[in-house]
CSV table of C-alpha atoms in Angstrom, one decimal:
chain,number,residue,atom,x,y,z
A,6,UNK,CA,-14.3,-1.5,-87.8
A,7,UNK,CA,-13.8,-0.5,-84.1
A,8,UNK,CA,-15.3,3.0,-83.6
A,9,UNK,CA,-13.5,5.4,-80.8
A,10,UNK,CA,-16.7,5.9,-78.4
A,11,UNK,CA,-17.9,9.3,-78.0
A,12,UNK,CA,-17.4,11.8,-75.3
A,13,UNK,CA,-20.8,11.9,-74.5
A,14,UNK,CA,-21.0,7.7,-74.6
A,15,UNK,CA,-18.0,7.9,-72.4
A,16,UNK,CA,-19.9,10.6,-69.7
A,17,UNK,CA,-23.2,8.7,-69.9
A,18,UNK,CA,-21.6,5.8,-68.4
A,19,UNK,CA,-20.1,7.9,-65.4
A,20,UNK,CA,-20.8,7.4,-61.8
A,21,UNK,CA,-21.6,9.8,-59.4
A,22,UNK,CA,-19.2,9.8,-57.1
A,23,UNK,CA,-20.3,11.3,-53.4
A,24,UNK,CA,-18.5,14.4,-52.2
A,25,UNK,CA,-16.8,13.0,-49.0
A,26,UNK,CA,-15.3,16.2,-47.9
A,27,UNK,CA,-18.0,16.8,-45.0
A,28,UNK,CA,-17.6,13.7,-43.5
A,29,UNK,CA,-13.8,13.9,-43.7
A,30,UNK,CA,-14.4,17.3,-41.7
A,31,UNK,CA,-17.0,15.7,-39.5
A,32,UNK,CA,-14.3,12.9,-38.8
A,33,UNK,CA,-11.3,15.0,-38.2
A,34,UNK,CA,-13.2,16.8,-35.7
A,35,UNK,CA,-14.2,13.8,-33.6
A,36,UNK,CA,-10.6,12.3,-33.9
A,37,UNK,CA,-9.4,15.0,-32.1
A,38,UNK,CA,-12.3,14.8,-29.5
A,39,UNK,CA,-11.1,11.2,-29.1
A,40,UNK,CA,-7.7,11.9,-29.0
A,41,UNK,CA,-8.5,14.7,-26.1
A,42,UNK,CA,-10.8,11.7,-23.9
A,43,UNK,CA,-8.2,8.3,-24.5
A,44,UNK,CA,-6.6,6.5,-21.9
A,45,UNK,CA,-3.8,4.5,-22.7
A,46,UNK,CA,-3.0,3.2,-19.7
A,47,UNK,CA,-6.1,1.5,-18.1
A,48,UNK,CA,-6.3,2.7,-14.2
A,49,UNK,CA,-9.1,1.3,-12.4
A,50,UNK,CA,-10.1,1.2,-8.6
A,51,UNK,CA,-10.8,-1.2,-5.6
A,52,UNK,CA,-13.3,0.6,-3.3
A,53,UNK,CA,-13.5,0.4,0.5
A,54,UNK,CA,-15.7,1.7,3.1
A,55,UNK,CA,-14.5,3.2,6.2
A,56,UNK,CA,-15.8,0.4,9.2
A,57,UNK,CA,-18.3,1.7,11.7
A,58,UNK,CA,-18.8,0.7,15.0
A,59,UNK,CA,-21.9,1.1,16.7
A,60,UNK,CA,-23.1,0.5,20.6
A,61,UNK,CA,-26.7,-0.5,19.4
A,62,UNK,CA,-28.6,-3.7,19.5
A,63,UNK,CA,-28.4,-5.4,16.4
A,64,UNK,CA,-32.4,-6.2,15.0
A,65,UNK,CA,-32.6,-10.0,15.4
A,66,UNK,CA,-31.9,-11.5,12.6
A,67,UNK,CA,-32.8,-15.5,11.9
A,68,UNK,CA,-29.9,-16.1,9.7
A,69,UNK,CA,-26.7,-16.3,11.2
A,70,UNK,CA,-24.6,-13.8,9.9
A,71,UNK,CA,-21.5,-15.0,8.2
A,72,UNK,CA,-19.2,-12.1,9.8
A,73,UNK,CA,-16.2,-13.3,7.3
A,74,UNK,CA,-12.7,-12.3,8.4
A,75,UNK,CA,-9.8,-12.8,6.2
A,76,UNK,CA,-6.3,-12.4,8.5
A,77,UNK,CA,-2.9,-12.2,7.0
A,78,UNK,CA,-0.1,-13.2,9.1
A,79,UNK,CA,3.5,-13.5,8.7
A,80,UNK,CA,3.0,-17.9,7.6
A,81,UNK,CA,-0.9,-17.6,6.4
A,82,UNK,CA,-4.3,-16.5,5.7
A,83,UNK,CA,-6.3,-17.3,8.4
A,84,UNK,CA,-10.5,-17.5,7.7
A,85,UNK,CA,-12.7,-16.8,10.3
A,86,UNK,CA,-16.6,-16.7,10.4
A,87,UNK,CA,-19.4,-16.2,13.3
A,88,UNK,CA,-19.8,-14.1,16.3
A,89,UNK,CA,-17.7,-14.8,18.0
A,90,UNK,CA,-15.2,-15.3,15.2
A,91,UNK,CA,-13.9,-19.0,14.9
A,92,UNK,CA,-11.1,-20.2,12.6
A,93,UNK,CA,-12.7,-21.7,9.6
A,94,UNK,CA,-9.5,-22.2,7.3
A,95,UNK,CA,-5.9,-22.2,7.5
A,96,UNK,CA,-4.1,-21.8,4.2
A,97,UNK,CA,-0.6,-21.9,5.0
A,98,UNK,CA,2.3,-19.7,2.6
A,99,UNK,CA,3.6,-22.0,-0.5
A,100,UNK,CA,7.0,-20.6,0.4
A,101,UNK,CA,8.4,-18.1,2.2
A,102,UNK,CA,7.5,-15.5,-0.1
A,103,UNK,CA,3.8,-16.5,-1.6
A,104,UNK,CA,0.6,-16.8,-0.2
A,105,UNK,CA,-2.0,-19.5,-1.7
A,106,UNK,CA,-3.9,-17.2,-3.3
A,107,UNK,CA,-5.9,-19.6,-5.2
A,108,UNK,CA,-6.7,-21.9,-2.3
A,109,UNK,CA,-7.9,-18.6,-0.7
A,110,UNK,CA,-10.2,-17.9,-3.7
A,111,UNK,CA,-11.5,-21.8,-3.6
A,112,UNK,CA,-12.1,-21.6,-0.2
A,113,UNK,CA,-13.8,-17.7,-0.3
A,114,UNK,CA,-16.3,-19.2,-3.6
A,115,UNK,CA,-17.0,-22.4,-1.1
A,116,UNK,CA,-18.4,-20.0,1.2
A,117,UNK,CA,-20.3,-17.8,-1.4
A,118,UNK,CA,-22.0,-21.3,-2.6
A,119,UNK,CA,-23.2,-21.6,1.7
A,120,UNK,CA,-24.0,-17.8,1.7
A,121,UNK,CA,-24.7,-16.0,-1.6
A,122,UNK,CA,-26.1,-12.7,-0.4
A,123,UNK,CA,-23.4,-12.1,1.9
A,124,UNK,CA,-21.0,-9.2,0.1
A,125,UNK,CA,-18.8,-8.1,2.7
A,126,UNK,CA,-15.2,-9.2,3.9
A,127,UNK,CA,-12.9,-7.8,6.9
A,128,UNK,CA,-9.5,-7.7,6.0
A,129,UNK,CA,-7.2,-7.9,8.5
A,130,UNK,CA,-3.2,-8.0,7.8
A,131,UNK,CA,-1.6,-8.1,10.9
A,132,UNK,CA,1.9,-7.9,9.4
A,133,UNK,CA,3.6,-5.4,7.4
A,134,UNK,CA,2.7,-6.2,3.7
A,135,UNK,CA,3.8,-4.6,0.5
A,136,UNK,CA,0.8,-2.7,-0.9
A,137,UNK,CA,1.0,-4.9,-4.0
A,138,UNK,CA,0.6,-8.2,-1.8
A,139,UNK,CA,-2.1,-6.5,-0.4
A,140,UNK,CA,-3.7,-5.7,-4.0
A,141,UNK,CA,-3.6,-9.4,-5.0
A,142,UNK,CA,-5.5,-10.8,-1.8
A,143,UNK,CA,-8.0,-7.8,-2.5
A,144,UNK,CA,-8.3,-9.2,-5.7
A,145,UNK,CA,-8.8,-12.9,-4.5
A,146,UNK,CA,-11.2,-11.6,-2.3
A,147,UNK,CA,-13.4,-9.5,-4.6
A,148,UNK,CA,-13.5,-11.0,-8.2
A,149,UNK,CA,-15.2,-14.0,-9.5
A,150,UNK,CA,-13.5,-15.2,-12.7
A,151,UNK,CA,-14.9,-16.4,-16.0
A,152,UNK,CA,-13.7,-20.1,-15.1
A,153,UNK,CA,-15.5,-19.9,-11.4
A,154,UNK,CA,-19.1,-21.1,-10.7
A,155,UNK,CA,-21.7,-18.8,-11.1
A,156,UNK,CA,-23.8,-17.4,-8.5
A,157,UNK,CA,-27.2,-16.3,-8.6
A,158,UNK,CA,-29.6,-14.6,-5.8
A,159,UNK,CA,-33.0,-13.4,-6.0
A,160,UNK,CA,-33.3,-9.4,-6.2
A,161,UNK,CA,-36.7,-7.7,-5.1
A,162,UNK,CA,-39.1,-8.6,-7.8
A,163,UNK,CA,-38.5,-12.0,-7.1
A,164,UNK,CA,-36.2,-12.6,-10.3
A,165,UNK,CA,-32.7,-14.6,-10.1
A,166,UNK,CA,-29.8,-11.7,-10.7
A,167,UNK,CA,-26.6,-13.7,-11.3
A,168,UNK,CA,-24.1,-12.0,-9.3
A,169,UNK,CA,-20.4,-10.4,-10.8
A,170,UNK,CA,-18.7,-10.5,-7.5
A,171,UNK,CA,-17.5,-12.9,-4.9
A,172,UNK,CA,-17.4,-10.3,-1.7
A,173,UNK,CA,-17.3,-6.9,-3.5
A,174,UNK,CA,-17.1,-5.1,-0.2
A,175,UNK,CA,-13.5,-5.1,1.4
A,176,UNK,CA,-13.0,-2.8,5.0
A,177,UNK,CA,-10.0,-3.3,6.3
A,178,UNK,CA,-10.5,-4.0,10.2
A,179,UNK,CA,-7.4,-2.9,12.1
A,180,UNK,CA,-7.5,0.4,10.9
A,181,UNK,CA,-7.6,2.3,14.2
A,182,UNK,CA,-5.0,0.0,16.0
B,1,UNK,CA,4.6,31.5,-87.5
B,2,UNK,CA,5.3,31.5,-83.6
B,3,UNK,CA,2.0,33.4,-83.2
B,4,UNK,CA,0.3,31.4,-85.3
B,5,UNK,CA,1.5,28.3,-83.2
B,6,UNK,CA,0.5,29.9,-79.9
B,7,UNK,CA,-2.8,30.8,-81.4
B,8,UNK,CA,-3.7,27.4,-82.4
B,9,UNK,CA,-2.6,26.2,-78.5
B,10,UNK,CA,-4.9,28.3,-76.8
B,11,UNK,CA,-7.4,26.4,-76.5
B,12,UNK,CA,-5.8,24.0,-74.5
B,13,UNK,CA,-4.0,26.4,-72.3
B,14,UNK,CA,-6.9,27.0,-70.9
B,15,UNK,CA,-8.7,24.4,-70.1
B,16,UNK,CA,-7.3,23.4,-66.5
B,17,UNK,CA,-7.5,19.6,-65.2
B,18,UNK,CA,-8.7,19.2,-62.0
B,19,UNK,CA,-6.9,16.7,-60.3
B,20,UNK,CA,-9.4,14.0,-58.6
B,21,UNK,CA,-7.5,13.2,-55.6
B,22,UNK,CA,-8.1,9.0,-54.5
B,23,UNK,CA,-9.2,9.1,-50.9
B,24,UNK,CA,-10.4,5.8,-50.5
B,25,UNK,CA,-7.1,4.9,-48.7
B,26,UNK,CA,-7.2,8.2,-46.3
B,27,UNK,CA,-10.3,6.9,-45.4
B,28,UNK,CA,-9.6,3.2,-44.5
B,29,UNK,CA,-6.6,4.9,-42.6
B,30,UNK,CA,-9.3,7.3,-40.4
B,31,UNK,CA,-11.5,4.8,-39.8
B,32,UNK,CA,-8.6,2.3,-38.6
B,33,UNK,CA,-7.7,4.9,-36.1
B,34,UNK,CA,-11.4,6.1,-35.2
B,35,UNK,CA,-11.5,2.0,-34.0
B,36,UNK,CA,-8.5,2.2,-32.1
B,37,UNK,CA,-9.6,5.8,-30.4
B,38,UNK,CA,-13.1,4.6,-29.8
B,39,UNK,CA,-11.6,1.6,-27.9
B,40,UNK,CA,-8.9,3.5,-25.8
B,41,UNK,CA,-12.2,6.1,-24.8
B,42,UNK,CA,-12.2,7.1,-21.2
B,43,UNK,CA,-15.7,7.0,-20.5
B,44,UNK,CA,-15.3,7.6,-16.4
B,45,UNK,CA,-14.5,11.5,-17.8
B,46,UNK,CA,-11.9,11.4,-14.8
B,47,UNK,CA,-8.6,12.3,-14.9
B,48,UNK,CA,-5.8,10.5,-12.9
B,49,UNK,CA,-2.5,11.7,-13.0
B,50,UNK,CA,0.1,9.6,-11.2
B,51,UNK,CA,3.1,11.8,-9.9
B,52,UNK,CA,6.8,10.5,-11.3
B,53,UNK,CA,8.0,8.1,-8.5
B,54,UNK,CA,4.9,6.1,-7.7
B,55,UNK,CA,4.3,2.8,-9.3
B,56,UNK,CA,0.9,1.9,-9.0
B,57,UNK,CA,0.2,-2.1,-8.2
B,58,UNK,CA,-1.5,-4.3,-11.2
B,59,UNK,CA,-5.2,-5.5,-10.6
B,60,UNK,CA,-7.5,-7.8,-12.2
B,61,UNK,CA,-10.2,-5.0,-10.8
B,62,UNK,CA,-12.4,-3.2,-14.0
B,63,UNK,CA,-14.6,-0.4,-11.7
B,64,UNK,CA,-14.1,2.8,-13.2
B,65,UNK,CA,-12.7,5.4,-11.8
B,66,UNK,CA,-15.1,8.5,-9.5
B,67,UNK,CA,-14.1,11.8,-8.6
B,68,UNK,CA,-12.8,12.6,-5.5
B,69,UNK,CA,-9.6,14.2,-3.7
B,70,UNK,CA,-6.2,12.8,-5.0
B,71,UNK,CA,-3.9,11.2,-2.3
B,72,UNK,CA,-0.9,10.5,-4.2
B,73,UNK,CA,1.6,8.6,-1.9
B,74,UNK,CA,5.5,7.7,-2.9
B,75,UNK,CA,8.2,6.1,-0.4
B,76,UNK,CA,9.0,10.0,0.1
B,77,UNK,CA,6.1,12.4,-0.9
B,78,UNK,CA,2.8,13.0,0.0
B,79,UNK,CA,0.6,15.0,-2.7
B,80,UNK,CA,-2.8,16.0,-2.2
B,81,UNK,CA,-4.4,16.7,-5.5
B,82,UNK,CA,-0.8,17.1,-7.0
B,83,UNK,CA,0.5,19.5,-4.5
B,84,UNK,CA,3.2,18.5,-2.4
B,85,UNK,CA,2.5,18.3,1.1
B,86,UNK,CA,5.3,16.3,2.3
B,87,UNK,CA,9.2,15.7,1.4
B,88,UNK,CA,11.0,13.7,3.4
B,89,UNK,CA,14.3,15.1,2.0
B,90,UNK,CA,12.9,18.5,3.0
B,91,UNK,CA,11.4,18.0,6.3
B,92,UNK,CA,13.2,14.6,7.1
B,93,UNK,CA,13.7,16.2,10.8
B,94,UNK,CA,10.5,17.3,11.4
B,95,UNK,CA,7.8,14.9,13.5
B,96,UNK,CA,4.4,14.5,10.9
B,97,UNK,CA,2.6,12.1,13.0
B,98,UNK,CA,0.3,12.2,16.3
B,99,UNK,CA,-2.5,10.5,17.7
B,100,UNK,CA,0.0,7.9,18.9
B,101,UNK,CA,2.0,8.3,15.6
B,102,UNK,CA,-1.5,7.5,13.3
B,103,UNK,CA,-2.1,10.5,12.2
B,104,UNK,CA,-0.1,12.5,9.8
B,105,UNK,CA,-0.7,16.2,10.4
B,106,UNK,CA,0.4,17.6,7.1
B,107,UNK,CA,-1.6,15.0,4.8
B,108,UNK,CA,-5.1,15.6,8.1
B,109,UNK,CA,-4.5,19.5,7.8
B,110,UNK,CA,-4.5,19.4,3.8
B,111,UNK,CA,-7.8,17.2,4.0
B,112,UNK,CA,-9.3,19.5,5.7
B,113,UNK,CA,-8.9,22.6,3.9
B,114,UNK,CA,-10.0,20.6,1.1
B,115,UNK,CA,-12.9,19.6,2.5
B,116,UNK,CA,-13.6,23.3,3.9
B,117,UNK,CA,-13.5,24.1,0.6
B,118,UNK,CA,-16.6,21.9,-0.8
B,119,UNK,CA,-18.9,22.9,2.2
B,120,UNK,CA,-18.0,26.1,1.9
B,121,UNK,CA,-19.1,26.2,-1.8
B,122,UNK,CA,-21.7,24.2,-0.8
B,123,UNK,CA,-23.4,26.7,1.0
B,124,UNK,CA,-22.9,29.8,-1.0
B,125,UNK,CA,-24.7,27.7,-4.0
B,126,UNK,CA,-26.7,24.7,-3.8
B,127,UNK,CA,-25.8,23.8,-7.6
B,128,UNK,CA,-22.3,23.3,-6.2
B,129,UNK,CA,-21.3,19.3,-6.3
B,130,UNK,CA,-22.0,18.4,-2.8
B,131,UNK,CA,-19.4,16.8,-0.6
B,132,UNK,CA,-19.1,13.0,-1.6
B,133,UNK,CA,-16.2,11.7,1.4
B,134,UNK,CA,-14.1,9.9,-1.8
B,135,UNK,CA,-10.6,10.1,-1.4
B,136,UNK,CA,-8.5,7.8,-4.5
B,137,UNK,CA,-5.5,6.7,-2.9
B,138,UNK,CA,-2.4,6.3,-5.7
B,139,UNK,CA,-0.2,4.6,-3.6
B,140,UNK,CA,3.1,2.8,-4.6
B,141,UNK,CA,3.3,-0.7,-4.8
B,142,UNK,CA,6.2,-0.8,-2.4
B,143,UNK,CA,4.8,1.0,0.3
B,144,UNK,CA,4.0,-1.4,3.6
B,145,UNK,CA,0.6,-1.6,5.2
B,146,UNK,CA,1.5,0.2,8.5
B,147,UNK,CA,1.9,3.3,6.5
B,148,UNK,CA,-1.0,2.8,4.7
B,149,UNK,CA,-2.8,2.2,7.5
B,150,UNK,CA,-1.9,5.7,8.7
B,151,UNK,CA,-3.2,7.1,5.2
B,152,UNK,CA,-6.7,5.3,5.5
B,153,UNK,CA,-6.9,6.8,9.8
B,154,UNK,CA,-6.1,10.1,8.6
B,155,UNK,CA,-8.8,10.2,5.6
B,156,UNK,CA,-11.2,8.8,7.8
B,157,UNK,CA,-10.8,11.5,10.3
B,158,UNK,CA,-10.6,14.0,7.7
B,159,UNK,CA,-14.3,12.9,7.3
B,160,UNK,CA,-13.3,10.8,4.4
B,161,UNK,CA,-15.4,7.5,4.7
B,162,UNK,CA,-15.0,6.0,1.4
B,163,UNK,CA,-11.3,4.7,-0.2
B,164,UNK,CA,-10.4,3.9,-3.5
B,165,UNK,CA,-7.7,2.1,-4.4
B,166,UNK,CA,-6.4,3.6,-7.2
B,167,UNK,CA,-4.6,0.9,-9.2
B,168,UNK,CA,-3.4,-0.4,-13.1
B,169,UNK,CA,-5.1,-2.7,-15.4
B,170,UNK,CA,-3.5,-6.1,-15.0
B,171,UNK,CA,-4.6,-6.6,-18.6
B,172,UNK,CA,-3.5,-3.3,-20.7
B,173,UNK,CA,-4.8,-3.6,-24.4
């Protein structure tokens, strides 16, 4: 006949269970901290140096320096190299409104294959473009994406570095005009 | 017979349940959120705050964000660190420019007294943050290059040397 287990039978098999309250405190706490720190709108930067201009001699240099100049006018995106500058690329507007961005970027990680430690880009928009037009070419300019070749230099201890930008620095040349 | 009933009941009167609450589901809910908190984190610890009327443009960029003065720029107010330094509907009459119409006084003067400000704290401690030349530009996405232009030559002659772009997260998760 079936037998109605004891209490004691019954507490034996018991677990301990953990007292969670502290961590719940401990959690609370830092969920608020969190809450304080969030950002849910993600805002980021594009950086820019001031140009300088400088009467001194340049130190000699045996590479030639690629002096890249990207110009924005009202039909295209002109590409110039050297000094003295001379038209590399035209990339003429899609339509009236667009510019070929991506034929830019194409043309910009063509050079970058020629000159990987170069870093540095003048832009010069010599029309009146909408900051946001102005944002995308900075963009083409700057960022190498996941589906573009990747580029690798050699830092100072003689190791290959692969590199996370296409010309990271952007000073816009006209400023002063 | 009534006492005898509430004698024979007293027993259980007393002994109080105590009510084991289930938390397991508070929990999953906590650390759901924790997740979701820990991913939204700023870690740049700066603040940005973009003044009603300015749009900023989307960017593929992903540099965090320094410290540095706040040029906040809409189609018709200047602020400086969230103060107002220029209306147009106030002081539509009024000339801001010079230097040939590349300078804008109000936004130059501003500057300045900021950074005063720094060099002057500078000197009475040398634990004070030091002057660092940033200036984030929030600039609307509508405004045209001339003016910004005019925005980067004032900074710069304010002594500001370096520009950041402050702009939106073409990818917000």
């Amino acid at each position: 006949m079936y037998k109605k287990p004891s209490r004691r039978a019954l507490m034996r098999g018991k677990l301990p269970r953990p007292d969670l309250v502290p961590i719940m405190d401990s959690v609370f706490i830092f969920i608020f901290f969190l809450l304080m720190s969030a950002s849910f709108i993600k805002i980021f930067e594009i950086p820019s140096d001031v140009p300088f201009f400088s009467e001194n001699t340049q130190p000699e240099n045996k590479e030639k320096p690629l002096a890249l100049t990207i110009r924005v006018t009202e039909t295209e995106i002109q590409i110039l190299t050297g000094l003295p500058m001379t038209l590399l690329k035209n990339i003429r507007k899609l339509n009236p409104k667009d510019y070929d961005l991506s034929t830019l970027h194409d043309s910009l990680l063509a050079l970058k294959k020629k000159y990987p430690k170069e870093t540095m880009a003048i832009l010069e928009p010599e029309i009146d473009l909408p900051y946001e037009t102005l944002v995308q070419i900075m963009d083409e300019i700057r960022l190498l994406r996941k589906t573009d070749p990747e580029f690798y230099v050699k830092d100072k201890t003689g190791q290959e570095k692969r590199l996370k930008a296409l010309f990271a620095e952007i000073i816009f040349g006209n400023i002063q005009s | 017979m009534r006492n005898a009933r509430s004698i024979r009941k007293r027993g259980y009167k007393h002994r109080i349940a105590i009510v084991d609450l289930d938390i397991t589901s508070l929990l999953d809910v906590i650390v759901i959120l924790l997740v979701f908190l820990l991913k939204s984190y700023n870690s740049s610890g700066v603040t940005i705050n973009v003044p009603p009327g300015i749009t900023l443009p989307k960017s593929e960029s992903s540099n965090l964000n320094t410290t540095g003065v706040s040029v906040q720029v809409s189609p018709t107010t200047i602020w400086v660190d969230d103060k107002v330094i220029y209306d147009i509907n106030k002081s539509a009459n009024i000339s801001i420019y010079d230097q040939d119409k590349r300078r804008i006084i109000p936004l130059y003067n501003e500057l300045m007294k900021k950074k005063n400000m720094v060099n002057r704290l500078e000197k009475a401690s040398p634990q004070a943050q030091k002057f660092t030349g940033v200036v984030n530009l929030m600039i609307d996405r509508t405004i045209k290059y001339n003016y910004i232009k005019k925005l980067l030559h004032t900074s710069a002659q304010a002594g500001y040397l370096k520009y950041k772009f402050v702009v939106m997260g073409a990818i917000q998760d």
